[in-house]
């Protein structure tokens, strides 16, 4: 299959990219790695008349660290994120989740901004952005705004971006030294989109939970944060507690059935993954506390 004819644009700055988007409107698509868009174009499911490639836009592949946050340019390659020692220290759950994306050949070209803008409800990077309440910084020709991840994902493949905006950076908080984390997903084959995914962070104070956050993918039209994680607060870790929280977190989920799995199967998988993720995150928090005490 070959794509329909299009005009290719290669702007060197984000200002020029935004100007092109404003000028060309809905006849243009942004290319940010192309691992989702190009196959759609090859199958003629997307037929933009103009393609605006961001690969040479200055600064969009940069990764910067501060004392409290990690700022990642939208064109940072997924493989770059996966292998970054700085990200593994500051936000290890992001690096771990990235290793689950497709195959390394895809990660060599795919970008963080492209994945978040595509907003596949089973994708790993939107899940992590939501779990950590990342800020999605977007630019248009006449404005710049920061959108919390909780407001960014609207529905399946639908985001709060308008047609004149591009993602400039993704800003995530650094995990604290005593914060435990876990990322779990289940796919039928390595490299496939997951049937369900779960990400969790927890903190412990005096052997009891003082903070917890839980998010899931593949079970709704967007990734979702589940408030049931608050049931951990003040409790001591135990397998019984993990099971109870996992059951409560998934009880009201109504995933749709498709050719890959029934909705009931997805819910059961999400429940099992939640129990595993809470145990793994707690184990990391406990080990971190032990190291700090030593």
mmCIF file of C-alpha atoms in Angstrom:
data_model
loop_
_atom_site.group_PDB
_atom_site.id
_atom_site.type_symbol
_atom_site.label_atom_id
_atom_site.label_comp_id
_atom_site.label_asym_id
_atom_site.label_seq_id
_atom_site.Cartn_x
_atom_site.Cartn_y
_atom_site.Cartn_z
ATOM 1 C CA UNK A 1 0.000 0.000 0.000
ATOM 2 C CA UNK A 2 1.084 3.545 -0.722
ATOM 3 C CA UNK A 3 -0.195 6.800 0.782
ATOM 4 C CA UNK A 4 -2.173 9.333 -1.210
ATOM 5 C CA UNK A 5 -0.145 12.219 -2.604
ATOM 6 C CA UNK A 6 0.829 14.882 -0.075
ATOM 7 C CA UNK A 7 3.116 17.881 0.247
ATOM 8 C CA UNK A 8 5.973 17.476 2.724
ATOM 9 C CA UNK A 9 7.044 20.306 5.068
ATOM 10 C CA UNK A 10 10.179 20.258 7.205
ATOM 11 C CA UNK A 11 10.142 23.376 9.444
ATOM 12 C CA UNK A 12 13.288 24.143 11.483
ATOM 13 C CA UNK A 13 11.470 25.872 14.371
ATOM 14 C CA UNK A 14 8.331 25.239 16.348
ATOM 15 C CA UNK A 15 7.088 28.726 15.444
ATOM 16 C CA UNK A 16 7.222 27.842 11.748
ATOM 17 C CA UNK A 17 5.511 24.508 12.390
ATOM 18 C CA UNK A 18 2.691 26.272 14.231
ATOM 19 C CA UNK A 19 2.388 28.860 11.475
ATOM 20 C CA UNK A 20 2.027 26.079 8.898
ATOM 21 C CA UNK A 21 -0.681 24.415 10.987
ATOM 22 C CA UNK A 22 -2.599 27.670 11.231
ATOM 23 C CA UNK A 23 -2.242 28.287 7.508
ATOM 24 C CA UNK A 24 -3.123 24.767 6.339
ATOM 25 C CA UNK A 25 -5.786 23.890 8.909
ATOM 26 C CA UNK A 26 -7.381 20.443 8.767
ATOM 27 C CA UNK A 27 -5.601 19.627 5.493
ATOM 28 C CA UNK A 28 -2.374 19.101 7.472
ATOM 29 C CA UNK A 29 -1.141 16.412 9.858
ATOM 30 C CA UNK A 30 1.857 16.593 12.175
ATOM 31 C CA UNK A 31 4.462 13.836 11.798
ATOM 32 C CA UNK A 32 6.088 13.091 15.165
ATOM 33 C CA UNK A 33 7.780 9.759 14.538
ATOM 34 C CA UNK A 34 5.072 8.350 12.298
ATOM 35 C CA UNK A 35 4.688 4.904 13.876
ATOM 36 C CA UNK A 36 0.909 5.296 13.954
ATOM 37 C CA UNK A 37 0.253 7.911 11.273
ATOM 38 C CA UNK A 38 2.302 6.384 8.440
ATOM 39 C CA UNK A 39 0.539 2.976 8.550
ATOM 40 C CA UNK A 40 -2.803 4.790 8.512
ATOM 41 C CA UNK A 41 -1.666 6.785 5.491
ATOM 42 C CA UNK A 42 -0.437 3.652 3.723
ATOM 43 C CA UNK A 43 -3.875 2.080 4.174
ATOM 44 C CA UNK A 44 -5.554 5.320 3.003
ATOM 45 C CA UNK A 45 -7.326 5.620 6.366
ATOM 46 C CA UNK A 46 -5.672 9.034 6.708
ATOM 47 C CA UNK A 47 -5.154 11.207 3.622
ATOM 48 C CA UNK A 48 -3.641 14.541 4.655
ATOM 49 C CA UNK A 49 -2.735 16.865 1.807
ATOM 50 C CA UNK A 50 0.152 18.281 3.848
ATOM 51 C CA UNK A 51 2.546 16.564 6.245
ATOM 52 C CA UNK A 52 4.457 18.693 8.755
ATOM 53 C CA UNK A 53 7.492 16.770 10.023
ATOM 54 C CA UNK A 54 8.845 17.896 13.408
ATOM 55 C CA UNK A 55 12.037 15.827 13.326
ATOM 56 C CA UNK A 56 14.354 18.795 12.687
ATOM 57 C CA UNK A 57 12.643 21.331 14.953
ATOM 58 C CA UNK A 58 15.354 22.709 17.223
ATOM 59 C CA UNK A 59 15.156 21.666 20.879
ATOM 60 C CA UNK A 60 12.227 19.279 20.616
ATOM 61 C CA UNK A 61 14.358 16.205 21.420
ATOM 62 C CA UNK A 62 15.899 17.642 24.586
ATOM 63 C CA UNK A 63 15.544 16.113 28.052
ATOM 64 C CA UNK A 64 16.069 18.432 31.041
ATOM 65 C CA UNK A 65 16.090 17.770 34.786
ATOM 66 C CA UNK A 66 15.261 20.042 37.689
ATOM 67 C CA UNK A 67 15.057 19.293 41.405
ATOM 68 C CA UNK A 68 11.343 18.507 41.102
ATOM 69 C CA UNK A 69 10.588 17.602 37.499
ATOM 70 C CA UNK A 70 11.655 15.996 34.237
ATOM 71 C CA UNK A 71 10.968 17.979 31.061
ATOM 72 C CA UNK A 72 10.994 15.936 27.859
ATOM 73 C CA UNK A 73 10.764 17.429 24.388
ATOM 74 C CA UNK A 74 7.907 15.993 22.361
ATOM 75 C CA UNK A 75 10.282 14.592 19.722
ATOM 76 C CA UNK A 76 12.420 12.658 22.217
ATOM 77 C CA UNK A 77 12.542 9.111 20.882
ATOM 78 C CA UNK A 78 11.099 6.364 23.035
ATOM 79 C CA UNK A 79 14.379 4.467 22.848
ATOM 80 C CA UNK A 80 16.169 7.614 24.063
ATOM 81 C CA UNK A 81 13.843 7.732 27.083
ATOM 82 C CA UNK A 82 14.211 4.009 27.743
ATOM 83 C CA UNK A 83 18.016 4.171 27.824
ATOM 84 C CA UNK A 84 18.448 7.522 29.593
ATOM 85 C CA UNK A 85 20.334 7.071 32.910
ATOM 86 C CA UNK A 86 18.938 10.399 34.113
ATOM 87 C CA UNK A 87 15.331 9.299 33.552
ATOM 88 C CA UNK A 88 15.998 5.933 35.197
ATOM 89 C CA UNK A 89 17.149 7.814 38.292
ATOM 90 C CA UNK A 90 14.504 10.549 38.328
ATOM 91 C CA UNK A 91 11.434 8.783 36.938
ATOM 92 C CA UNK A 92 12.143 5.041 36.676
ATOM 93 C CA UNK A 93 8.512 4.093 36.086
ATOM 94 C CA UNK A 94 8.598 6.056 32.819
ATOM 95 C CA UNK A 95 11.723 4.229 31.622
ATOM 96 C CA UNK A 96 10.233 0.869 32.606
ATOM 97 C CA UNK A 97 6.906 1.522 30.862
ATOM 98 C CA UNK A 98 8.727 2.551 27.695
ATOM 99 C CA UNK A 99 10.419 -0.847 27.458
ATOM 100 C CA UNK A 100 6.964 -2.388 26.930
ATOM 101 C CA UNK A 101 6.182 -0.329 23.812
ATOM 102 C CA UNK A 102 6.057 -2.590 20.743
ATOM 103 C CA UNK A 103 9.584 -3.602 19.629
ATOM 104 C CA UNK A 104 12.840 -1.671 19.863
ATOM 105 C CA UNK A 105 12.715 -0.864 16.132
ATOM 106 C CA UNK A 106 9.454 1.009 16.766
ATOM 107 C CA UNK A 107 10.911 2.739 19.811
ATOM 108 C CA UNK A 108 13.839 3.961 17.699
ATOM 109 C CA UNK A 109 11.403 6.130 15.708
ATOM 110 C CA UNK A 110 8.394 6.610 17.982
ATOM 111 C CA UNK A 111 8.312 9.717 20.179
ATOM 112 C CA UNK A 112 6.763 10.619 23.513
ATOM 113 C CA UNK A 113 4.781 13.472 21.981
ATOM 114 C CA UNK A 114 3.519 11.330 19.132
ATOM 115 C CA UNK A 115 2.243 8.639 21.496
ATOM 116 C CA UNK A 116 0.533 11.094 23.827
ATOM 117 C CA UNK A 117 -1.066 13.021 20.958
ATOM 118 C CA UNK A 118 -2.284 9.770 19.354
ATOM 119 C CA UNK A 119 -4.005 8.871 22.649
ATOM 120 C CA UNK A 120 -4.468 5.159 22.146
ATOM 121 C CA UNK A 121 -6.288 3.987 25.316
ATOM 122 C CA UNK A 122 -3.999 0.928 25.577
ATOM 123 C CA UNK A 123 -0.719 2.825 25.129
ATOM 124 C CA UNK A 124 1.907 2.990 27.849
ATOM 125 C CA UNK A 125 2.997 6.635 27.774
ATOM 126 C CA UNK A 126 -0.479 8.168 28.164
ATOM 127 C CA UNK A 127 -0.959 5.877 31.178
ATOM 128 C CA UNK A 128 2.224 7.127 32.849
ATOM 129 C CA UNK A 129 1.393 10.741 32.018
ATOM 130 C CA UNK A 130 -1.975 10.330 33.721
ATOM 131 C CA UNK A 131 -0.631 8.420 36.717
ATOM 132 C CA UNK A 132 1.922 11.132 37.479
ATOM 133 C CA UNK A 133 -0.405 13.983 36.440
ATOM 134 C CA UNK A 134 2.111 15.236 33.907
ATOM 135 C CA UNK A 135 1.687 18.625 32.269
ATOM 136 C CA UNK A 136 1.415 18.632 28.473
ATOM 137 C CA UNK A 137 2.840 21.931 27.196
ATOM 138 C CA UNK A 138 1.406 22.825 23.792
ATOM 139 C CA UNK A 139 2.132 25.613 21.341
ATOM 140 C CA UNK A 140 0.159 27.407 18.664
ATOM 141 C CA UNK A 141 1.166 30.360 16.523
ATOM 142 C CA UNK A 142 -0.337 32.855 18.978
ATOM 143 C CA UNK A 143 -0.279 31.112 22.350
ATOM 144 C CA UNK A 144 1.274 28.560 24.677
ATOM 145 C CA UNK A 145 -0.593 26.609 27.336
ATOM 146 C CA UNK A 146 -0.011 23.820 29.838
ATOM 147 C CA UNK A 147 -2.667 21.104 30.045
ATOM 148 C CA UNK A 148 -2.764 18.680 32.997
ATOM 149 C CA UNK A 149 -2.816 15.081 31.790
ATOM 150 C CA UNK A 150 -6.114 14.550 33.618
ATOM 151 C CA UNK A 151 -7.696 17.076 31.226
ATOM 152 C CA UNK A 152 -5.744 16.120 28.102
ATOM 153 C CA UNK A 153 -7.202 12.714 27.209
ATOM 154 C CA UNK A 154 -10.805 13.177 26.100
ATOM 155 C CA UNK A 155 -11.738 9.880 24.431
ATOM 156 C CA UNK A 156 -10.256 7.181 22.202
ATOM 157 C CA UNK A 157 -7.756 8.952 19.905
ATOM 158 C CA UNK A 158 -9.211 12.327 21.012
ATOM 159 C CA UNK A 159 -7.307 14.907 23.072
ATOM 160 C CA UNK A 160 -7.627 18.510 24.196
ATOM 161 C CA UNK A 161 -5.279 19.612 21.382
ATOM 162 C CA UNK A 162 -6.885 21.752 18.726
ATOM 163 C CA UNK A 163 -5.848 21.531 15.079
ATOM 164 C CA UNK A 164 -3.462 24.515 15.319
ATOM 165 C CA UNK A 165 -1.468 23.174 18.289
ATOM 166 C CA UNK A 166 1.543 20.906 18.666
ATOM 167 C CA UNK A 167 2.974 19.363 21.818
ATOM 168 C CA UNK A 168 6.200 21.115 22.791
ATOM 169 C CA UNK A 169 7.186 19.330 26.014
ATOM 170 C CA UNK A 170 5.909 16.826 28.544
ATOM 171 C CA UNK A 171 6.699 17.714 32.173
ATOM 172 C CA UNK A 172 6.594 14.919 34.748
ATOM 173 C CA UNK A 173 7.359 15.065 38.469
ATOM 174 C CA UNK A 174 10.427 13.280 39.739
ATOM 175 C CA UNK A 175 9.682 10.331 41.997
ATOM 176 C CA UNK A 176 10.846 10.818 45.563
ATOM 177 C CA UNK A 177 13.636 8.618 46.914
ATOM 178 C CA UNK A 178 11.205 6.695 49.146
ATOM 179 C CA UNK A 179 8.438 6.290 46.585
ATOM 180 C CA UNK A 180 7.731 2.773 45.354
ATOM 181 C CA UNK A 181 6.473 2.229 41.835
ATOM 182 C CA UNK A 182 5.353 -0.537 39.520
ATOM 183 C CA UNK A 183 4.231 -0.952 35.921
ATOM 184 C CA UNK A 184 2.456 -4.124 34.798
ATOM 185 C CA UNK A 185 0.675 -5.049 31.577
ATOM 186 C CA UNK A 186 -0.553 -8.160 29.801
ATOM 187 C CA UNK A 187 -0.418 -8.719 26.030
ATOM 188 C CA UNK A 188 -1.056 -11.898 24.052
ATOM 189 C CA UNK A 189 2.339 -11.558 22.341
ATOM 190 C CA UNK A 190 5.400 -9.498 23.080
ATOM 191 C CA UNK A 191 5.069 -6.210 21.211
ATOM 192 C CA UNK A 192 1.270 -6.281 20.927
ATOM 193 C CA UNK A 193 -0.884 -3.617 22.521
ATOM 194 C CA UNK A 194 -1.738 -4.705 26.046
ATOM 195 C CA UNK A 195 -5.183 -6.056 26.882
ATOM 196 C CA UNK A 196 -4.821 -4.108 30.128
ATOM 197 C CA UNK A 197 -2.107 -2.188 31.930
ATOM 198 C CA UNK A 198 -1.673 -0.951 35.496
ATOM 199 C CA UNK A 199 0.722 1.602 36.977
ATOM 200 C CA UNK A 200 1.056 2.446 40.667
ATOM 201 C CA UNK A 201 3.089 4.561 43.060
ATOM 202 C CA UNK A 202 3.072 4.278 46.855
ATOM 203 C CA UNK A 203 4.851 5.816 49.832
ATOM 204 C CA UNK A 204 5.153 4.377 53.324
ATOM 205 C CA UNK A 205 5.607 6.173 56.648
ATOM 206 C CA UNK A 206 6.189 4.127 59.777
ATOM 207 C CA UNK A 207 5.258 0.934 57.956
ATOM 208 C CA UNK A 208 1.880 2.287 56.800
ATOM 209 C CA UNK A 209 0.774 3.791 53.517
ATOM 210 C CA UNK A 210 0.923 7.579 53.473
ATOM 211 C CA UNK A 211 0.443 8.046 49.734
ATOM 212 C CA UNK A 212 -0.817 5.991 46.809
ATOM 213 C CA UNK A 213 -1.843 6.473 43.201
ATOM 214 C CA UNK A 214 -3.232 3.897 40.769
ATOM 215 C CA UNK A 215 -4.021 4.132 37.048
ATOM 216 C CA UNK A 216 -5.127 1.682 34.348
ATOM 217 C CA UNK A 217 -5.126 1.452 30.568
ATOM 218 C CA UNK A 218 -7.042 -0.700 28.106
ATOM 219 C CA UNK A 219 -10.227 -0.766 30.210
ATOM 220 C CA UNK A 220 -11.931 2.453 29.050
ATOM 221 C CA UNK A 221 -11.896 5.022 26.256
ATOM 222 C CA UNK A 222 -8.917 6.712 27.941
ATOM 223 C CA UNK A 223 -6.470 5.687 30.654
ATOM 224 C CA UNK A 224 -8.092 6.208 34.047
ATOM 225 C CA UNK A 225 -6.940 7.107 37.554
ATOM 226 C CA UNK A 226 -8.725 5.045 40.202
ATOM 227 C CA UNK A 227 -9.476 6.698 43.567
ATOM 228 C CA UNK A 228 -9.692 3.267 45.247
ATOM 229 C CA UNK A 229 -5.953 3.556 45.882
ATOM 230 C CA UNK A 230 -6.901 5.871 48.754
ATOM 231 C CA UNK A 231 -8.142 2.783 50.600
ATOM 232 C CA UNK A 232 -4.490 1.949 51.211
ATOM 233 C CA UNK A 233 -3.873 5.080 53.270
ATOM 234 C CA UNK A 234 -3.107 4.388 56.909
ATOM 235 C CA UNK A 235 -3.053 0.624 56.351
ATOM 236 C CA UNK A 236 -0.185 -1.806 56.735
ATOM 237 C CA UNK A 237 0.874 -3.759 53.618
ATOM 238 C CA UNK A 238 -0.622 -7.219 53.212
ATOM 239 C CA UNK A 239 -1.673 -9.573 50.437
ATOM 240 C CA UNK A 240 -5.248 -9.399 51.688
ATOM 241 C CA UNK A 241 -5.170 -5.614 51.350
ATOM 242 C CA UNK A 242 -3.816 -5.790 47.792
ATOM 243 C CA UNK A 243 -6.600 -8.190 46.825
ATOM 244 C CA UNK A 244 -9.285 -6.020 48.417
ATOM 245 C CA UNK A 245 -8.071 -2.839 46.741
ATOM 246 C CA UNK A 246 -7.691 -4.587 43.366
ATOM 247 C CA UNK A 247 -11.234 -5.954 43.590
ATOM 248 C CA UNK A 248 -12.637 -2.543 44.544
ATOM 249 C CA UNK A 249 -10.678 -0.768 41.832
ATOM 250 C CA UNK A 250 -12.020 -2.988 39.065
ATOM 251 C CA UNK A 251 -15.525 -3.806 40.309
ATOM 252 C CA UNK A 252 -17.261 -1.017 38.388
ATOM 253 C CA UNK A 253 -15.161 -1.184 35.215
ATOM 254 C CA UNK A 254 -17.088 -2.016 32.043
ATOM 255 C CA UNK A 255 -14.468 -2.575 29.317
ATOM 256 C CA UNK A 256 -15.783 -3.211 25.833
ATOM 257 C CA UNK A 257 -15.395 -6.621 24.216
ATOM 258 C CA UNK A 258 -13.507 -6.905 20.935
ATOM 259 C CA UNK A 259 -11.745 -9.503 18.801
ATOM 260 C CA UNK A 260 -8.860 -9.617 21.299
ATOM 261 C CA UNK A 261 -10.738 -10.171 24.565
ATOM 262 C CA UNK A 262 -14.108 -9.912 26.230
ATOM 263 C CA UNK A 263 -14.785 -7.030 28.565
ATOM 264 C CA UNK A 264 -14.952 -9.472 31.467
ATOM 265 C CA UNK A 265 -11.526 -10.859 30.571
ATOM 266 C CA UNK A 266 -10.033 -7.360 30.496
ATOM 267 C CA UNK A 267 -11.523 -6.552 33.885
ATOM 268 C CA UNK A 268 -10.194 -9.783 35.393
ATOM 269 C CA UNK A 269 -6.742 -9.128 33.934
ATOM 270 C CA UNK A 270 -6.779 -5.568 35.301
ATOM 271 C CA UNK A 271 -7.729 -6.878 38.751
ATOM 272 C CA UNK A 272 -4.876 -9.401 38.758
ATOM 273 C CA UNK A 273 -2.365 -6.830 37.478
ATOM 274 C CA UNK A 274 -3.433 -4.352 40.161
ATOM 275 C CA UNK A 275 -2.680 -6.851 42.908
ATOM 276 C CA UNK A 276 0.749 -7.558 41.381
ATOM 277 C CA UNK A 277 1.520 -3.852 40.894
ATOM 278 C CA UNK A 278 0.608 -2.906 44.469
ATOM 279 C CA UNK A 279 2.819 -5.679 45.821
ATOM 280 C CA UNK A 280 5.755 -4.668 43.590
ATOM 281 C CA UNK A 281 5.421 -0.956 44.336
ATOM 282 C CA UNK A 282 5.247 -1.674 48.066
ATOM 283 C CA UNK A 283 8.329 -3.881 47.894
ATOM 284 C CA UNK A 284 10.282 -1.085 46.207
ATOM 285 C CA UNK A 285 9.104 1.437 48.807
ATOM 286 C CA UNK A 286 10.119 -0.862 51.648
ATOM 287 C CA UNK A 287 13.570 -1.461 50.156
ATOM 288 C CA UNK A 288 14.011 2.264 49.626
ATOM 289 C CA UNK A 289 13.083 2.906 53.257
ATOM 290 C CA UNK A 290 15.537 0.210 54.403
ATOM 291 C CA UNK A 291 18.353 1.810 52.384
ATOM 292 C CA UNK A 292 17.546 5.250 53.756
ATOM 293 C CA UNK A 293 17.526 3.912 57.328
ATOM 294 C CA UNK A 294 20.868 2.179 56.764
#
